[in-house]
Amino acid sequence: MTMVGRAVRGFAAEVELTDEELAALWPLMVLRGAVLVVSGWSQLRIDPDNAYARERLEHEWQVFERTLNCEPAQATSQLRLAAARAHLAGLRYSEILPGRGEARVIDLGIRSEALDRGRWIAPGAERDLAREALEH
């Protein structure tokens, strides 16, 4: 999911995704996993001695199983967040910090002004930034 989220974030920075496109992404990922498995087995049927196809098959099964084990509504919610889109009405999220119902973005990147001037070296700097964000 992390890799898909990064890809969606990068793509959404260039192209505005519609709600329908975001809703279609996770089912397409599940389908992709299924196609990988079927394609792997098909290749082994054609060429049983294909060591590469045999080695990749376990990974392809893992991709497929991971997509199947993820709740579609949760996956779509995460993809919407990755694309910096608002939550859909009616979805419920578990609060990480009790009493806080809205998400906040904290820049922990290498260009973060909040971690400028060596602040990133201090133990617990990320935790302190999170606390500061919650207080504002």
Short mmCIF file of N, CA and C in Angstrom, two decimals:
data_model
loop_
_atom_site.label_atom_id
_atom_site.label_comp_id
_atom_site.label_asym_id
_atom_site.label_seq_id
_atom_site.Cartn_x
_atom_site.Cartn_y
_atom_site.Cartn_z
N MET A 1 0.81 -1.18 0.00
CA MET A 1 0.00 0.00 0.00
C MET A 1 0.86 1.26 0.00
N THR A 2 1.99 1.19 0.68
CA THR A 2 2.87 2.35 0.76
C THR A 2 3.34 2.77 -0.63
N MET A 3 3.77 1.80 -1.42
CA MET A 3 4.27 2.13 -2.76
C MET A 3 3.15 2.70 -3.63
N VAL A 4 1.96 2.13 -3.52
CA VAL A 4 0.84 2.63 -4.30
C VAL A 4 0.50 4.05 -3.86
N GLY A 5 0.53 4.29 -2.54
CA GLY A 5 0.26 5.63 -2.03
C GLY A 5 1.26 6.65 -2.55
N ARG A 6 2.54 6.27 -2.59
CA ARG A 6 3.56 7.18 -3.12
C ARG A 6 3.31 7.48 -4.59
N ALA A 7 2.96 6.45 -5.35
CA ALA A 7 2.69 6.64 -6.77
C ALA A 7 1.49 7.55 -6.97
N VAL A 8 0.44 7.33 -6.19
CA VAL A 8 -0.75 8.17 -6.29
C VAL A 8 -0.42 9.61 -5.91
N ARG A 9 0.35 9.79 -4.85
CA ARG A 9 0.74 11.13 -4.41
C ARG A 9 1.49 11.86 -5.53
N GLY A 10 2.44 11.18 -6.13
CA GLY A 10 3.21 11.78 -7.21
C GLY A 10 2.36 12.08 -8.43
N PHE A 11 1.50 11.15 -8.80
CA PHE A 11 0.63 11.34 -9.96
C PHE A 11 -0.35 12.48 -9.70
N ALA A 12 -0.95 12.49 -8.50
CA ALA A 12 -1.93 13.51 -8.16
C ALA A 12 -1.32 14.91 -8.10
N ALA A 13 -0.01 14.98 -7.90
CA ALA A 13 0.66 16.28 -7.91
C ALA A 13 0.71 16.87 -9.32
N GLU A 14 0.58 16.00 -10.32
CA GLU A 14 0.65 16.44 -11.71
C GLU A 14 -0.73 16.50 -12.39
N VAL A 15 -1.61 15.58 -12.00
CA VAL A 15 -2.91 15.45 -12.64
C VAL A 15 -3.98 15.33 -11.55
N GLU A 16 -5.05 16.09 -11.68
CA GLU A 16 -6.12 16.00 -10.68
C GLU A 16 -6.95 14.75 -10.93
N LEU A 17 -6.98 13.87 -9.95
CA LEU A 17 -7.76 12.63 -10.05
C LEU A 17 -9.19 12.89 -9.61
N THR A 18 -10.14 12.31 -10.33
CA THR A 18 -11.54 12.44 -9.95
C THR A 18 -11.87 11.44 -8.84
N ASP A 19 -13.01 11.63 -8.19
CA ASP A 19 -13.46 10.67 -7.18
C ASP A 19 -13.63 9.28 -7.79
N GLU A 20 -14.14 9.24 -9.01
CA GLU A 20 -14.36 7.95 -9.68
C GLU A 20 -13.02 7.25 -9.97
N GLU A 21 -12.03 8.02 -10.37
CA GLU A 21 -10.71 7.43 -10.64
C GLU A 21 -10.08 6.92 -9.35
N LEU A 22 -10.20 7.68 -8.28
CA LEU A 22 -9.65 7.22 -7.00
C LEU A 22 -10.38 5.97 -6.51
N ALA A 23 -11.68 5.91 -6.73
CA ALA A 23 -12.45 4.73 -6.31
C ALA A 23 -12.08 3.50 -7.13
N ALA A 24 -11.65 3.70 -8.35
CA ALA A 24 -11.30 2.57 -9.23
C ALA A 24 -9.90 2.03 -8.97
N LEU A 25 -9.04 2.80 -8.32
CA LEU A 25 -7.64 2.39 -8.17
C LEU A 25 -7.47 1.09 -7.40
N TRP A 26 -8.12 0.94 -6.25
CA TRP A 26 -7.87 -0.27 -5.46
C TRP A 26 -8.40 -1.52 -6.15
N PRO A 27 -9.61 -1.52 -6.71
CA PRO A 27 -10.02 -2.71 -7.46
C PRO A 27 -9.06 -3.05 -8.60
N LEU A 28 -8.48 -2.03 -9.21
CA LEU A 28 -7.50 -2.29 -10.27
C LEU A 28 -6.23 -2.92 -9.71
N MET A 29 -5.85 -2.53 -8.48
CA MET A 29 -4.67 -3.15 -7.86
C MET A 29 -4.93 -4.62 -7.55
N VAL A 30 -6.14 -4.94 -7.09
CA VAL A 30 -6.49 -6.34 -6.83
C VAL A 30 -6.45 -7.12 -8.14
N LEU A 31 -7.01 -6.53 -9.18
CA LEU A 31 -7.00 -7.17 -10.49
C LEU A 31 -5.58 -7.37 -11.00
N ARG A 32 -4.73 -6.38 -10.78
CA ARG A 32 -3.33 -6.50 -11.18
C ARG A 32 -2.67 -7.70 -10.49
N GLY A 33 -2.92 -7.86 -9.20
CA GLY A 33 -2.37 -9.00 -8.47
C GLY A 33 -2.84 -10.31 -9.06
N ALA A 34 -4.12 -10.38 -9.39
CA ALA A 34 -4.66 -11.60 -9.98
C ALA A 34 -4.02 -11.89 -11.33
N VAL A 35 -3.85 -10.85 -12.13
CA VAL A 35 -3.23 -11.02 -13.46
C VAL A 35 -1.79 -11.49 -13.32
N LEU A 36 -1.06 -10.96 -12.34
CA LEU A 36 0.32 -11.40 -12.13
C LEU A 36 0.38 -12.89 -11.84
N VAL A 37 -0.50 -13.38 -10.97
CA VAL A 37 -0.50 -14.79 -10.60
C VAL A 37 -0.87 -15.66 -11.81
N VAL A 38 -1.94 -15.29 -12.49
CA VAL A 38 -2.38 -16.08 -13.65
C VAL A 38 -1.31 -16.07 -14.73
N SER A 39 -0.70 -14.92 -14.95
CA SER A 39 0.35 -14.83 -15.96
C SER A 39 1.55 -15.69 -15.58
N GLY A 40 1.91 -15.68 -14.30
CA GLY A 40 3.03 -16.51 -13.85
C GLY A 40 2.77 -17.99 -14.06
N TRP A 41 1.57 -18.43 -13.68
CA TRP A 41 1.23 -19.84 -13.87
C TRP A 41 1.16 -20.20 -15.36
N SER A 42 0.65 -19.28 -16.16
CA SER A 42 0.58 -19.51 -17.60
C SER A 42 1.97 -19.66 -18.19
N GLN A 43 2.89 -18.81 -17.76
CA GLN A 43 4.26 -18.90 -18.26
C GLN A 43 4.91 -20.22 -17.88
N LEU A 44 4.65 -20.68 -16.64
CA LEU A 44 5.21 -21.97 -16.20
C LEU A 44 4.59 -23.14 -16.96
N ARG A 45 3.35 -22.98 -17.35
CA ARG A 45 2.71 -24.04 -18.14
C ARG A 45 3.34 -24.13 -19.53
N ILE A 46 3.67 -22.96 -20.09
CA ILE A 46 4.31 -22.92 -21.40
C ILE A 46 5.76 -23.40 -21.31
N ASP A 47 6.44 -22.94 -20.26
CA ASP A 47 7.87 -23.23 -20.11
C ASP A 47 8.15 -23.65 -18.66
N PRO A 48 7.93 -24.94 -18.33
CA PRO A 48 8.09 -25.40 -16.94
C PRO A 48 9.49 -25.21 -16.36
N ASP A 49 10.50 -25.05 -17.21
CA ASP A 49 11.87 -24.89 -16.73
C ASP A 49 12.26 -23.42 -16.56
N ASN A 50 11.32 -22.52 -16.68
CA ASN A 50 11.60 -21.09 -16.56
C ASN A 50 11.83 -20.74 -15.09
N ALA A 51 13.10 -20.67 -14.71
CA ALA A 51 13.45 -20.42 -13.30
C ALA A 51 12.98 -19.04 -12.84
N TYR A 52 13.08 -18.05 -13.71
CA TYR A 52 12.66 -16.70 -13.34
C TYR A 52 11.17 -16.67 -13.00
N ALA A 53 10.35 -17.27 -13.87
CA ALA A 53 8.91 -17.29 -13.63
C ALA A 53 8.59 -18.05 -12.34
N ARG A 54 9.29 -19.13 -12.09
CA ARG A 54 9.05 -19.92 -10.87
C ARG A 54 9.43 -19.10 -9.62
N GLU A 55 10.55 -18.39 -9.68
CA GLU A 55 10.99 -17.57 -8.54
C GLU A 55 10.02 -16.42 -8.28
N ARG A 56 9.51 -15.80 -9.32
CA ARG A 56 8.62 -14.64 -9.18
C ARG A 56 7.22 -15.02 -8.70
N LEU A 57 6.82 -16.26 -8.90
CA LEU A 57 5.46 -16.66 -8.59
C LEU A 57 5.09 -16.44 -7.12
N GLU A 58 6.00 -16.73 -6.21
CA GLU A 58 5.71 -16.52 -4.79
C GLU A 58 5.47 -15.04 -4.50
N HIS A 59 6.29 -14.18 -5.06
CA HIS A 59 6.09 -12.74 -4.87
C HIS A 59 4.75 -12.29 -5.46
N GLU A 60 4.41 -12.81 -6.62
CA GLU A 60 3.14 -12.44 -7.25
C GLU A 60 1.95 -12.87 -6.41
N TRP A 61 2.05 -14.05 -5.79
CA TRP A 61 0.99 -14.48 -4.87
C TRP A 61 0.89 -13.53 -3.68
N GLN A 62 2.04 -13.10 -3.16
CA GLN A 62 2.04 -12.16 -2.03
C GLN A 62 1.36 -10.84 -2.39
N VAL A 63 1.65 -10.33 -3.58
CA VAL A 63 1.01 -9.09 -4.04
C VAL A 63 -0.50 -9.29 -4.07
N PHE A 64 -0.94 -10.39 -4.65
CA PHE A 64 -2.37 -10.66 -4.76
C PHE A 64 -3.02 -10.82 -3.39
N GLU A 65 -2.41 -11.59 -2.51
CA GLU A 65 -2.97 -11.82 -1.18
C GLU A 65 -3.01 -10.53 -0.36
N ARG A 66 -2.01 -9.70 -0.48
CA ARG A 66 -2.01 -8.43 0.27
C ARG A 66 -3.15 -7.53 -0.18
N THR A 67 -3.40 -7.49 -1.47
CA THR A 67 -4.50 -6.65 -1.94
C THR A 67 -5.84 -7.23 -1.49
N LEU A 68 -5.96 -8.54 -1.50
CA LEU A 68 -7.22 -9.15 -1.06
C LEU A 68 -7.46 -8.96 0.43
N ASN A 69 -6.40 -8.94 1.21
CA ASN A 69 -6.53 -8.83 2.67
C ASN A 69 -6.77 -7.40 3.15
N CYS A 70 -6.72 -6.45 2.25
CA CYS A 70 -6.93 -5.06 2.63
C CYS A 70 -8.39 -4.68 2.38
N GLU A 71 -9.02 -4.11 3.37
CA GLU A 71 -10.41 -3.67 3.24
C GLU A 71 -10.49 -2.61 2.14
N PRO A 72 -11.31 -2.81 1.10
CA PRO A 72 -11.36 -1.86 -0.01
C PRO A 72 -11.67 -0.42 0.41
N ALA A 73 -12.60 -0.23 1.32
CA ALA A 73 -12.93 1.14 1.76
C ALA A 73 -11.74 1.79 2.44
N GLN A 74 -11.01 1.02 3.25
CA GLN A 74 -9.82 1.54 3.93
C GLN A 74 -8.74 1.87 2.91
N ALA A 75 -8.53 1.00 1.94
CA ALA A 75 -7.52 1.24 0.92
C ALA A 75 -7.86 2.50 0.13
N THR A 76 -9.11 2.64 -0.26
CA THR A 76 -9.53 3.82 -1.01
C THR A 76 -9.35 5.08 -0.17
N SER A 77 -9.65 5.00 1.10
CA SER A 77 -9.45 6.15 2.00
C SER A 77 -7.99 6.54 2.03
N GLN A 78 -7.10 5.57 2.14
CA GLN A 78 -5.67 5.85 2.16
C GLN A 78 -5.19 6.46 0.84
N LEU A 79 -5.74 5.97 -0.26
CA LEU A 79 -5.37 6.53 -1.56
C LEU A 79 -5.87 7.97 -1.69
N ARG A 80 -7.06 8.24 -1.16
CA ARG A 80 -7.57 9.61 -1.17
C ARG A 80 -6.66 10.53 -0.35
N LEU A 81 -6.22 10.04 0.80
CA LEU A 81 -5.31 10.85 1.61
C LEU A 81 -3.99 11.08 0.88
N ALA A 82 -3.49 10.06 0.20
CA ALA A 82 -2.24 10.20 -0.55
C ALA A 82 -2.39 11.24 -1.66
N ALA A 83 -3.59 11.34 -2.22
CA ALA A 83 -3.85 12.30 -3.29
C ALA A 83 -4.27 13.66 -2.73
N ALA A 84 -4.18 13.82 -1.40
CA ALA A 84 -4.56 15.07 -0.72
C ALA A 84 -6.01 15.43 -0.98
N ARG A 85 -6.87 14.40 -0.95
CA ARG A 85 -8.30 14.61 -1.16
C ARG A 85 -9.04 14.44 0.16
N ALA A 86 -10.15 15.12 0.27
CA ALA A 86 -10.96 15.06 1.48
C ALA A 86 -11.56 13.66 1.67
N HIS A 87 -11.89 13.37 2.90
CA HIS A 87 -12.55 12.10 3.21
C HIS A 87 -13.94 12.09 2.58
N LEU A 88 -14.38 10.92 2.22
CA LEU A 88 -15.75 10.78 1.74
C LEU A 88 -16.70 10.76 2.92
N ALA A 89 -17.84 11.32 2.76
CA ALA A 89 -18.84 11.33 3.83
C ALA A 89 -19.22 9.89 4.18
N GLY A 90 -19.40 9.66 5.46
CA GLY A 90 -19.84 8.36 5.92
C GLY A 90 -18.72 7.41 6.29
N LEU A 91 -17.49 7.71 5.96
CA LEU A 91 -16.38 6.84 6.34
C LEU A 91 -15.95 7.17 7.75
N ARG A 92 -15.64 6.15 8.52
CA ARG A 92 -15.19 6.35 9.89
C ARG A 92 -13.73 5.96 10.00
N TYR A 93 -12.99 6.79 10.70
CA TYR A 93 -11.57 6.55 10.91
C TYR A 93 -11.31 6.39 12.40
N SER A 94 -10.38 5.56 12.73
CA SER A 94 -9.97 5.43 14.12
C SER A 94 -9.03 6.57 14.45
N GLU A 95 -9.24 7.16 15.60
CA GLU A 95 -8.38 8.26 16.00
C GLU A 95 -7.07 7.71 16.57
N ILE A 96 -5.99 8.26 16.11
CA ILE A 96 -4.68 7.88 16.64
C ILE A 96 -4.49 8.53 18.00
N LEU A 97 -4.86 9.78 18.07
CA LEU A 97 -4.81 10.51 19.33
C LEU A 97 -6.25 10.85 19.73
N PRO A 98 -6.72 10.31 20.84
CA PRO A 98 -8.11 10.56 21.24
C PRO A 98 -8.41 12.05 21.31
N GLY A 99 -9.60 12.39 20.81
CA GLY A 99 -10.03 13.78 20.88
C GLY A 99 -9.59 14.62 19.70
N ARG A 100 -8.84 14.05 18.80
CA ARG A 100 -8.39 14.81 17.64
C ARG A 100 -9.02 14.21 16.39
N GLY A 101 -9.96 14.95 15.79
CA GLY A 101 -10.69 14.40 14.66
C GLY A 101 -10.23 14.91 13.30
N GLU A 102 -9.25 15.77 13.26
CA GLU A 102 -8.83 16.27 11.96
C GLU A 102 -7.35 15.95 11.72
N ALA A 103 -7.05 15.66 10.49
CA ALA A 103 -5.67 15.32 10.14
C ALA A 103 -4.85 16.58 9.97
N ARG A 104 -3.58 16.47 10.28
CA ARG A 104 -2.63 17.57 10.09
C ARG A 104 -1.40 17.01 9.37
N VAL A 105 -0.87 17.78 8.48
CA VAL A 105 0.32 17.37 7.75
C VAL A 105 1.54 17.99 8.42
N ILE A 106 2.52 17.15 8.71
CA ILE A 106 3.76 17.61 9.33
C ILE A 106 4.88 17.27 8.36
N ASP A 107 5.59 18.29 7.90
CA ASP A 107 6.67 18.08 6.95
C ASP A 107 7.92 17.63 7.69
N LEU A 108 8.33 16.38 7.45
CA LEU A 108 9.55 15.85 8.06
C LEU A 108 10.62 15.63 7.00
N GLY A 109 10.43 16.23 5.84
CA GLY A 109 11.35 16.06 4.73
C GLY A 109 12.64 16.85 4.92
N ILE A 110 13.55 16.66 4.00
CA ILE A 110 14.87 17.30 4.10
C ILE A 110 14.80 18.81 3.90
N ARG A 111 13.70 19.30 3.35
CA ARG A 111 13.55 20.75 3.16
C ARG A 111 12.59 21.37 4.17
N SER A 112 12.25 20.64 5.19
CA SER A 112 11.32 21.12 6.21
C SER A 112 11.91 22.30 6.98
N GLU A 113 11.19 23.41 6.97
CA GLU A 113 11.63 24.57 7.75
C GLU A 113 11.57 24.27 9.25
N ALA A 114 10.63 23.41 9.63
CA ALA A 114 10.47 23.07 11.05
C ALA A 114 11.67 22.30 11.59
N LEU A 115 12.41 21.65 10.71
CA LEU A 115 13.59 20.88 11.13
C LEU A 115 14.88 21.56 10.69
N ASP A 116 14.78 22.82 10.32
CA ASP A 116 15.94 23.59 9.87
C ASP A 116 16.87 23.92 11.03
N ARG A 117 18.06 24.36 10.71
CA ARG A 117 19.06 24.81 11.68
C ARG A 117 19.43 23.74 12.70
N GLY A 118 19.49 22.51 12.26
CA GLY A 118 19.93 21.44 13.13
C GLY A 118 18.89 20.88 14.08
N ARG A 119 17.66 21.36 14.00
CA ARG A 119 16.64 20.86 14.92
C ARG A 119 16.41 19.36 14.73
N TRP A 120 16.63 18.87 13.51
CA TRP A 120 16.40 17.46 13.22
C TRP A 120 17.32 16.55 14.02
N ILE A 121 18.42 17.09 14.53
CA ILE A 121 19.38 16.28 15.29
C ILE A 121 18.85 15.97 16.70
N ALA A 122 18.04 16.86 17.24
CA ALA A 122 17.56 16.71 18.62
C ALA A 122 16.73 15.43 18.77
N PRO A 123 17.01 14.65 19.82
CA PRO A 123 16.20 13.45 20.06
C PRO A 123 14.73 13.83 20.24
N GLY A 124 13.85 13.09 19.56
CA GLY A 124 12.42 13.34 19.68
C GLY A 124 11.92 14.53 18.90
N ALA A 125 12.70 15.03 17.93
CA ALA A 125 12.30 16.22 17.17
C ALA A 125 10.98 16.00 16.44
N GLU A 126 10.80 14.82 15.84
CA GLU A 126 9.56 14.52 15.12
C GLU A 126 8.38 14.50 16.08
N ARG A 127 8.55 13.89 17.24
CA ARG A 127 7.49 13.84 18.25
C ARG A 127 7.12 15.25 18.69
N ASP A 128 8.13 16.09 18.92
CA ASP A 128 7.87 17.46 19.34
C ASP A 128 7.10 18.23 18.28
N LEU A 129 7.44 18.01 17.01
CA LEU A 129 6.70 18.67 15.93
C LEU A 129 5.24 18.24 15.92
N ALA A 130 5.01 16.96 16.15
CA ALA A 130 3.64 16.45 16.19
C ALA A 130 2.87 17.11 17.34
N ARG A 131 3.47 17.21 18.47
CA ARG A 131 2.80 17.87 19.61
C ARG A 131 2.50 19.33 19.31
N GLU A 132 3.45 20.02 18.71
CA GLU A 132 3.24 21.43 18.37
C GLU A 132 2.07 21.57 17.39
N ALA A 133 2.01 20.67 16.41
CA ALA A 133 0.92 20.73 15.42
C ALA A 133 -0.43 20.51 16.08
N LEU A 134 -0.48 19.62 17.06
CA LEU A 134 -1.73 19.35 17.76
C LEU A 134 -2.17 20.51 18.65
N GLU A 135 -1.22 21.28 19.13
CA GLU A 135 -1.54 22.40 19.99
C GLU A 135 -2.07 23.60 19.23
N HIS A 136 -1.83 23.65 17.94
CA HIS A 136 -2.27 24.80 17.14
C HIS A 136 -3.54 24.55 16.42
#
